[in-house]
mmCIF file of C-alpha atoms in Angstrom:
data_model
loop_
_atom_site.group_PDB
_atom_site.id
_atom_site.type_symbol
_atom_site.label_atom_id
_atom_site.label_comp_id
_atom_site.label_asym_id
_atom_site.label_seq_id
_atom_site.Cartn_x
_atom_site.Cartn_y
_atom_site.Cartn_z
ATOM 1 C CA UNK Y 21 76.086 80.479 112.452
ATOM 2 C CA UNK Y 22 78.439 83.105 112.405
ATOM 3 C CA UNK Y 23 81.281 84.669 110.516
ATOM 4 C CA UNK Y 24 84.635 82.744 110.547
ATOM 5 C CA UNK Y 25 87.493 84.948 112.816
ATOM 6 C CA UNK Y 26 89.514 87.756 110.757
ATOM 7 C CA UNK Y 27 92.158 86.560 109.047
ATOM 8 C CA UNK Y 28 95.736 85.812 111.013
ATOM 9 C CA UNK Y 29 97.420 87.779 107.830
ATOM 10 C CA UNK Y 30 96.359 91.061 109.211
ATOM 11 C CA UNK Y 31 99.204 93.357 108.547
ATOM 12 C CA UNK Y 32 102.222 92.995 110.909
ATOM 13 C CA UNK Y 33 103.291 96.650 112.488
ATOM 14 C CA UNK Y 34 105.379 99.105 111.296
ATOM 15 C CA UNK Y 35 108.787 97.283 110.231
ATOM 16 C CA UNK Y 36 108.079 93.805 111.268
ATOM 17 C CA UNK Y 37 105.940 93.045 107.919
ATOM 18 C CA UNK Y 38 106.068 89.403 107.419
ATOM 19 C CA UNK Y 39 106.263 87.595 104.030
ATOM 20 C CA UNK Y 40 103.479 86.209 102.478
ATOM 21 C CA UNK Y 41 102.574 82.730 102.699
ATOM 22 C CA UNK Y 42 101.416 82.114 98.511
ATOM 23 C CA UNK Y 43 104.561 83.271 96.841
ATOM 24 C CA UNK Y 44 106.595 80.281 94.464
ATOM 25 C CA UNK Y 45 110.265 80.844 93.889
ATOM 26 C CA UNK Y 46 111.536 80.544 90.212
ATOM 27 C CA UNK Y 47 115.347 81.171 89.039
ATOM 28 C CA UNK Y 48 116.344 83.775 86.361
ATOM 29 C CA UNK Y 49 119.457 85.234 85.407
ATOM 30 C CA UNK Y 50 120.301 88.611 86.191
ATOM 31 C CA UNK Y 51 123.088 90.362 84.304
ATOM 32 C CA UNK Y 52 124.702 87.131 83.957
ATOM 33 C CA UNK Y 53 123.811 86.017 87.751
ATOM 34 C CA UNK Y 54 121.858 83.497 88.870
ATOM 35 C CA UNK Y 55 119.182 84.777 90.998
ATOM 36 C CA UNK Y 56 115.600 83.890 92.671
ATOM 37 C CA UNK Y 57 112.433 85.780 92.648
ATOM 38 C CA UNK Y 58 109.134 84.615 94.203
ATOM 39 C CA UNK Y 59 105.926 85.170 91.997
ATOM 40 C CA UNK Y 60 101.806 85.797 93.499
ATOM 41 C CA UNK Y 61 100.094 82.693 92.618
ATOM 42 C CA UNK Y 62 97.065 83.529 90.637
ATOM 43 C CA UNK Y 63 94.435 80.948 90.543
ATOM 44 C CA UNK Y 64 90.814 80.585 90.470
ATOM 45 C CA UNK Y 65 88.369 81.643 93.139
ATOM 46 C CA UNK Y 66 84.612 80.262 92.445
ATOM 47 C CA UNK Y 67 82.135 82.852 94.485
ATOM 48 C CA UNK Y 68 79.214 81.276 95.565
ATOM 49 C CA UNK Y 69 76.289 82.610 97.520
ATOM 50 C CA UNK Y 70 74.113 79.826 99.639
ATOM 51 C CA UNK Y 71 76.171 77.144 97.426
ATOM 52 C CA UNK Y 72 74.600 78.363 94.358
ATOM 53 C CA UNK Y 73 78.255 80.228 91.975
ATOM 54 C CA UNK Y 74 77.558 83.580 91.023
ATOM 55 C CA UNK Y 75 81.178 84.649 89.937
ATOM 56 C CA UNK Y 76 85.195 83.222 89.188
ATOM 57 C CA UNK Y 77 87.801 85.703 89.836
ATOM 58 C CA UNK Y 78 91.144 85.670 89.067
ATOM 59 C CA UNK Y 79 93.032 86.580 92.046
ATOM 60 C CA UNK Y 80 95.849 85.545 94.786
ATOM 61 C CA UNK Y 81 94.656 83.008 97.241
ATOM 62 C CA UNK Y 82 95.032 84.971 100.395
ATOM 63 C CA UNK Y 83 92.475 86.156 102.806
ATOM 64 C CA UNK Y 84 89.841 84.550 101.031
ATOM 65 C CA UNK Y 85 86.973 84.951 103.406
ATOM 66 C CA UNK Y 86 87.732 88.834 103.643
ATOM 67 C CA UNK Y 87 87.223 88.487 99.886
ATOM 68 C CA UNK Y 88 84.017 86.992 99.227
ATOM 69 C CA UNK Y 89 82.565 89.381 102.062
ATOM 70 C CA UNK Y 90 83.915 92.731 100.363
ATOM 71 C CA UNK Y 91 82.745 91.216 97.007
ATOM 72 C CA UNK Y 92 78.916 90.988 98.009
ATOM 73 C CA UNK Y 93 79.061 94.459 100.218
ATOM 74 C CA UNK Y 94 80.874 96.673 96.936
ATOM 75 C CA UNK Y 95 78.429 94.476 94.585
ATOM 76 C CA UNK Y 96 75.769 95.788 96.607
ATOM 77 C CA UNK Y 97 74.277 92.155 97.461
ATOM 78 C CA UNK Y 98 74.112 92.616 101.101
ATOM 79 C CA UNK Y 99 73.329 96.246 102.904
ATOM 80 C CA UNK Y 100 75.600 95.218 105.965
ATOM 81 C CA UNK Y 101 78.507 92.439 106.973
ATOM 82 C CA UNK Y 102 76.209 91.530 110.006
ATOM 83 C CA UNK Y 103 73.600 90.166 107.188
ATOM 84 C CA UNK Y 104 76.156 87.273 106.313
ATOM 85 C CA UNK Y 105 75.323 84.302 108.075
ATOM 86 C CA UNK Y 106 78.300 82.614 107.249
ATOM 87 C CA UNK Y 107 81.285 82.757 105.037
ATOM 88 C CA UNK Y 108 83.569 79.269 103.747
ATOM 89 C CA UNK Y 109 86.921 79.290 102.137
ATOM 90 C CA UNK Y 110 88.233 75.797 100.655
ATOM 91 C CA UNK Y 111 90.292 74.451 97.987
ATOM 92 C CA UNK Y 112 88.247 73.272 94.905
ATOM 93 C CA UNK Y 113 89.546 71.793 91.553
ATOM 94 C CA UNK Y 114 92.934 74.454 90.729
ATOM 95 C CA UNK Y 115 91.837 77.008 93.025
ATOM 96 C CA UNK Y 116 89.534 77.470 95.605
ATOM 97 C CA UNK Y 117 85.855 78.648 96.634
ATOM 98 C CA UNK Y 118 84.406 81.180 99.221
ATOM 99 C CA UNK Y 119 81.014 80.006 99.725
ATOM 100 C CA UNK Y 120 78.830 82.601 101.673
ATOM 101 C CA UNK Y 121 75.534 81.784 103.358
ATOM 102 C CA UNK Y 122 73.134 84.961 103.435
ATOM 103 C CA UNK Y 123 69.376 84.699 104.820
ATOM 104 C CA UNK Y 124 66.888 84.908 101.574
ATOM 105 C CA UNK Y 125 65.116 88.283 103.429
ATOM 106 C CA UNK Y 126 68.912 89.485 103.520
ATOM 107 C CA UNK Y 127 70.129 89.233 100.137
ATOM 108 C CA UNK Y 128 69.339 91.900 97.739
ATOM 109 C CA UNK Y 129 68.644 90.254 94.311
ATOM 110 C CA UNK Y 130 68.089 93.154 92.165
ATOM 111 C CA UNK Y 131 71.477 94.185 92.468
ATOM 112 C CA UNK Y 132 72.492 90.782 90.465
ATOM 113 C CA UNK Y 133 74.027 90.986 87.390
ATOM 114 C CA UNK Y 134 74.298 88.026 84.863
ATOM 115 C CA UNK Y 135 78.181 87.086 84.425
ATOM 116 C CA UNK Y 136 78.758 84.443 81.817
ATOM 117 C CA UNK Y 137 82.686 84.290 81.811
ATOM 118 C CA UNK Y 138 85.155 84.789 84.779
ATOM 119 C CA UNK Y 139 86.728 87.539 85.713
ATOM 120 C CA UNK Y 140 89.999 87.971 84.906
ATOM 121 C CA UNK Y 141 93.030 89.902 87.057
ATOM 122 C CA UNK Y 142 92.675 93.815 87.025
ATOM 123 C CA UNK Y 143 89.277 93.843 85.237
ATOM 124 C CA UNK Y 144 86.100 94.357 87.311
ATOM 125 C CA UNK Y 145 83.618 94.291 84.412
ATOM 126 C CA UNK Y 146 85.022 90.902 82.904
ATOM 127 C CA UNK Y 147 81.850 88.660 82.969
ATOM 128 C CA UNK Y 148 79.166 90.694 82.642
ATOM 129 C CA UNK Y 149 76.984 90.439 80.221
ATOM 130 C CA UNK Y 150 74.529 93.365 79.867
ATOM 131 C CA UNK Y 151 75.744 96.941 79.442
ATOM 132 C CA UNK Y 152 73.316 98.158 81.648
ATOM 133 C CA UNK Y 153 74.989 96.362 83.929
ATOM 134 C CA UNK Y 154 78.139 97.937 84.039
ATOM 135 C CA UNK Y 155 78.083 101.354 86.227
ATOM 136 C CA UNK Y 156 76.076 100.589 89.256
ATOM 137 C CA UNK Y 157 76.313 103.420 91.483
ATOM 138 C CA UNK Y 158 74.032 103.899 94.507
ATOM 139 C CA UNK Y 159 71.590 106.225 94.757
ATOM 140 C CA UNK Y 160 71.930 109.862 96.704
ATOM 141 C CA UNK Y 161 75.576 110.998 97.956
ATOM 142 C CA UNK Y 162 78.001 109.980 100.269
ATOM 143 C CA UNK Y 163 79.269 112.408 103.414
ATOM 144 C CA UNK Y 164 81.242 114.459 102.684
ATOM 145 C CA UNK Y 165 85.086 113.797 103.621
ATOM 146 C CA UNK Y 166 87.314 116.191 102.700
ATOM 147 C CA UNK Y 167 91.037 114.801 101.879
ATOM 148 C CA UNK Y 168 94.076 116.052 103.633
ATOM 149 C CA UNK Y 169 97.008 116.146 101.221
ATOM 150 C CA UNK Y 170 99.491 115.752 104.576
ATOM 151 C CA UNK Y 171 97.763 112.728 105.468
ATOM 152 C CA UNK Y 172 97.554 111.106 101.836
ATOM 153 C CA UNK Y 173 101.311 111.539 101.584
ATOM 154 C CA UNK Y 174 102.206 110.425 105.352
ATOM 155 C CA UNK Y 175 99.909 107.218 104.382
ATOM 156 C CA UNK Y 176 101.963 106.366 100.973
ATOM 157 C CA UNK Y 177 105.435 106.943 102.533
ATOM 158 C CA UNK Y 178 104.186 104.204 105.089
ATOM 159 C CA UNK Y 179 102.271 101.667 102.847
ATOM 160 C CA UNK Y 180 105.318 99.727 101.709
ATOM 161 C CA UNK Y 181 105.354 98.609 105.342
ATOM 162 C CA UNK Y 182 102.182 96.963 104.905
ATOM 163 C CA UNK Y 183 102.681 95.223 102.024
ATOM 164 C CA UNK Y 184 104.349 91.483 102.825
ATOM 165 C CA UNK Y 185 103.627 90.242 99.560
ATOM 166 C CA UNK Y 186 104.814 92.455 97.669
ATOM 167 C CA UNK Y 187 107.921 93.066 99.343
ATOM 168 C CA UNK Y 188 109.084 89.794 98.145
ATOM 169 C CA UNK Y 189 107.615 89.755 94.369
ATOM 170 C CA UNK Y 190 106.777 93.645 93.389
ATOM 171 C CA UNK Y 191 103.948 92.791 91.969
ATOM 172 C CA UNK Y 192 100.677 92.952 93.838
ATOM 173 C CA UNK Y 193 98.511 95.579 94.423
ATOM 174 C CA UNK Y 194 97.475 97.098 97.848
ATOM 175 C CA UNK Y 195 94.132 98.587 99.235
ATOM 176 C CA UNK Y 196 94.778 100.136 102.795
ATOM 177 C CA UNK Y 197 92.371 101.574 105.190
ATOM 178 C CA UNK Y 198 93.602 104.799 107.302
ATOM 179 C CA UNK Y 199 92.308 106.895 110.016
ATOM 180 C CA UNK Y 200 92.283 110.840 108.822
ATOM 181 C CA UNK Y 201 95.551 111.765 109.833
ATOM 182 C CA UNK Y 202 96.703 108.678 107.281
ATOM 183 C CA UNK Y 203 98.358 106.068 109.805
ATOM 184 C CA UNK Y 204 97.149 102.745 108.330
ATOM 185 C CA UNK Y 205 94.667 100.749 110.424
ATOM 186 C CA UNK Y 206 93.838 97.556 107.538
ATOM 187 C CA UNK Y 207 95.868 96.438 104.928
ATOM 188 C CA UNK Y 208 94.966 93.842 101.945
ATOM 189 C CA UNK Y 209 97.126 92.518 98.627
ATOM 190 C CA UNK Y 210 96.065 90.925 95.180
ATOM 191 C CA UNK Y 211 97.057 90.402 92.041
ATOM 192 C CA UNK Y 212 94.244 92.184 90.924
ATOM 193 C CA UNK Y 213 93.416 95.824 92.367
ATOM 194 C CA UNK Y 214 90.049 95.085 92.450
ATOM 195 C CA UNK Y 215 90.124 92.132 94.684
ATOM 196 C CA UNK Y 216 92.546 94.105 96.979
ATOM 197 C CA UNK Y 217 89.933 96.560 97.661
ATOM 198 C CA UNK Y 218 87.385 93.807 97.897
ATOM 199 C CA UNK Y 219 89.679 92.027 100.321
ATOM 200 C CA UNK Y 220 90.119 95.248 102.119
ATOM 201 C CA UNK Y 221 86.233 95.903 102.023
ATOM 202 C CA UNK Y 222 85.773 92.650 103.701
ATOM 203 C CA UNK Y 223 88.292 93.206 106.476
ATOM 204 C CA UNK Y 224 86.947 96.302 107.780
ATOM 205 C CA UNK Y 225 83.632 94.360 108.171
ATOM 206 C CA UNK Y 226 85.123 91.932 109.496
ATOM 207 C CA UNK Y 227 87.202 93.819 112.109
ATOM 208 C CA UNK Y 228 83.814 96.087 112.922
ATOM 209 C CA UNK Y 229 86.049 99.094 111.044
ATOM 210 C CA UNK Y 230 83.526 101.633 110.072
ATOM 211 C CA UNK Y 231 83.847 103.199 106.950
ATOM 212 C CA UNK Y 232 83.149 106.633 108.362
ATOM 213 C CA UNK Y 233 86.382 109.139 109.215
ATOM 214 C CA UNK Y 234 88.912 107.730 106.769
ATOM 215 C CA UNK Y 235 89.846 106.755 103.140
ATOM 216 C CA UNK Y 236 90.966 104.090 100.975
ATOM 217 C CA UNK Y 237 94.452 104.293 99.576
ATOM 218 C CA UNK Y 238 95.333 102.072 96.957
ATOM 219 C CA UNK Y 239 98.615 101.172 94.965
ATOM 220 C CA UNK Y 240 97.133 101.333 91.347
ATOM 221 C CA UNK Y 241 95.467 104.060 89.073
ATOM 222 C CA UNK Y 242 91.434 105.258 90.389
ATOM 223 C CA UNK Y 243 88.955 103.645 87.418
ATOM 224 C CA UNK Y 244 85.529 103.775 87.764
ATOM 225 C CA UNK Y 245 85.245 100.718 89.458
ATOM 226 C CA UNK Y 246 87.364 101.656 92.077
ATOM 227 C CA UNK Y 247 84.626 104.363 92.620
ATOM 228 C CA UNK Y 248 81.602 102.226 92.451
ATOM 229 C CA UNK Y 249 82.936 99.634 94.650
ATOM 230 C CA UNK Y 250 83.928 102.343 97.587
ATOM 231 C CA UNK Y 251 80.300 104.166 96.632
ATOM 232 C CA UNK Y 252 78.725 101.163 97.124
ATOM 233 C CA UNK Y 253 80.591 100.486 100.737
ATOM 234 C CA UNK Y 254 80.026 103.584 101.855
ATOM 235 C CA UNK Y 255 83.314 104.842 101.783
ATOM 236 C CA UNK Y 256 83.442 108.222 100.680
ATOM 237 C CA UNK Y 257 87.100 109.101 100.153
ATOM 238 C CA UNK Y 258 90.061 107.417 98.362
ATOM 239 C CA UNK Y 259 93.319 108.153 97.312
ATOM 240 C CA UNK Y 260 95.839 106.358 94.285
ATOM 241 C CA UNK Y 261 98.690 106.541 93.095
ATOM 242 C CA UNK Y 262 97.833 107.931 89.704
ATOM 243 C CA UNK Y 263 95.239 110.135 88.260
ATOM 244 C CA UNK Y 264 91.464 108.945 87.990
ATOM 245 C CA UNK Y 265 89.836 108.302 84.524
ATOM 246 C CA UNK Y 266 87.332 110.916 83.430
ATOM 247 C CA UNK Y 267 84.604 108.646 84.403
ATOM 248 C CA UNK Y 268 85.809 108.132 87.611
ATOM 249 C CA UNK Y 269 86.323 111.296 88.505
ATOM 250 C CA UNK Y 270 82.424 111.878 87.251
ATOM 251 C CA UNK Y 271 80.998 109.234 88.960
ATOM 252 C CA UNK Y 272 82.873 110.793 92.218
ATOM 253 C CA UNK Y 273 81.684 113.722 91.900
ATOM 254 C CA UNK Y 274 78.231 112.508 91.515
ATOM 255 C CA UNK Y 275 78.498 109.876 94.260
ATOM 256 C CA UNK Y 276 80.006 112.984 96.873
ATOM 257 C CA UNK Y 277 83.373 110.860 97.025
ATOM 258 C CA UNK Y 278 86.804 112.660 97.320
ATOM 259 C CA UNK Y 279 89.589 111.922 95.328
ATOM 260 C CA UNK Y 280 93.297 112.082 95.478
ATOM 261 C CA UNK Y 281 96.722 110.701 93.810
ATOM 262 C CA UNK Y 282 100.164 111.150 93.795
ATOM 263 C CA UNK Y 283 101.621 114.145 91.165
ATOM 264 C CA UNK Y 284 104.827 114.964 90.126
ATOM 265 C CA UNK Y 285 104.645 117.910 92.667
ATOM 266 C CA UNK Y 286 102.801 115.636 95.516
ATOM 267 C CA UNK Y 287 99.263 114.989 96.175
ATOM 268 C CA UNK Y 288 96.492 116.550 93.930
ATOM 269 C CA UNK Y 289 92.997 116.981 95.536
ATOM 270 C CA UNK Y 290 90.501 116.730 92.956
ATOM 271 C CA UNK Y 291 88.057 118.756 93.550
ATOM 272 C CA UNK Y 292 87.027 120.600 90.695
ATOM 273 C CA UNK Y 293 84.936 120.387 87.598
ATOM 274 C CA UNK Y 294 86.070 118.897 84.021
ATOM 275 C CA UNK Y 295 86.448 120.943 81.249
ATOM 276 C CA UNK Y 296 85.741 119.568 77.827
ATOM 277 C CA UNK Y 297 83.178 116.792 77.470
ATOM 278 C CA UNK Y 298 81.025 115.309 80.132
#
């Protein structure tokens, strides 16, 4: 078997973004006016690996298969996209499930962790249960990839352009892969930041886009688990829009992963040690 076909909501080019296809419209008023806004859906999505659930995220139903891929490669579950067998998106009760088939000699069960809840939008700890369990960071460091404030800039002045969704509802976040000099090659939106990357994650499998040369830029403010989940892809350099917490900004350094984000004066390389506490 083989991995379904990337998804046909790959991001349109430059100025021909379409809109996205799981927006509702409601009515509000407006200083007085009658107007109409469209709103993400945010439902359910069961994950289950070899039909057997292992997680329920909160998220928008969009480029579901990307999803469940990006989930297992930043969980660490799978060492590779090529180890999926096969990956099925479908709708189930009020939302939907990405089922992903992955050989036994394939599937890397130590990494499990034991949820017991779903996870909910913009949390990427929700669900599981052991503390241990929370920062999972691979071992050694990352190559190094140095951060080019030009390029960070040039790719946030162009992200709007690859953001359908949000276009229409300013709401959802965006994870974007770009080349060095910061054009965008990959594009992904959520609800939830951490599915976006996890979309994202999935698509560059997908598409055969090697994590090597570039960086992730992202719509939303760098926590730790932002940091894991790149670590754990092998993608060693990401940019936001606001400033990493202290213990993402440790767990970067420690991992060999640049940061960047968006300042008041333009983009900040971080690149330095902390003062204060560790």
């Amino acid at each position: 078997m083989t991995i379904l076909p990337p998804s046909s909501r790959d991001p349109a080019p430059a100025g021909e973004a379409r809109e996205a296809d799981c927006s509702v419209t409601v009515t509000g008023t407006l200083d007085g006016a009658a107007v109409e806004w469209k709103l993400p859906e945010e439902v359910p999505v069961a994950i289950h690996f070899n039909s057997v659930p292992y997680a329920v995220m909160m998220a928008t139903p969009a480029d579901l298969e990307d999803f469940a891929i990006g989930f297992a490669l930043s969980e660490g579950l799978i060492a590779h996209a090529s180890h999926v067998a096969n990956v099925l998106a479908f709708p189930s009760g009020d939302g939907f499930t990405a089922d992903v088939a992955i050989p036994e000699d394939n599937f890397i069960r130590e990494r499990m962790v034991s949820r017991s809840l779903e996870g909910r939008v913009g949390c990427g700890l929700c669900g599981i249960a052991e503390m241990a369990d929370a920062i999972r960071m691979p071992g050694g460091k990352l190559p190094h990839r140095p951060l080019d404030p030009a390029a960070v800039a040039r790719a946030f002045e162009a992200l709007p352009r690859f953001q359908p969704m949000n276009a229409v509802n300013r709401t959802v976040h965006a994870a974007a892969w770009c080349a060095s000099d910061g054009r965008i090659l990959l594009a992904r939106e959520d609800v939830g930041r951490h599915n976006a990357l996890d979309k994202l994650i999935g698509a560059m499998a997908r598409a055969g886009q090697s994590p090597d040369g570039g960086f992730v830029l992202m719509s939303s403010r760098c926590s730790f688990e932002l940091v894991q989940k790149c670590a754990l892809a092998g993608i060693s350099a990401l940019a936001t829009v606001s400033a990493p917490t202290a213990l993402a900004h440790r767990l970067a350094r420690e991992a060999g992963l640049s940061l960047a984000a968006l300042s008041k004066q333009g983009v900040m390389i971080f690149d330095g040690e902390m003062n204060g506490h560790p």
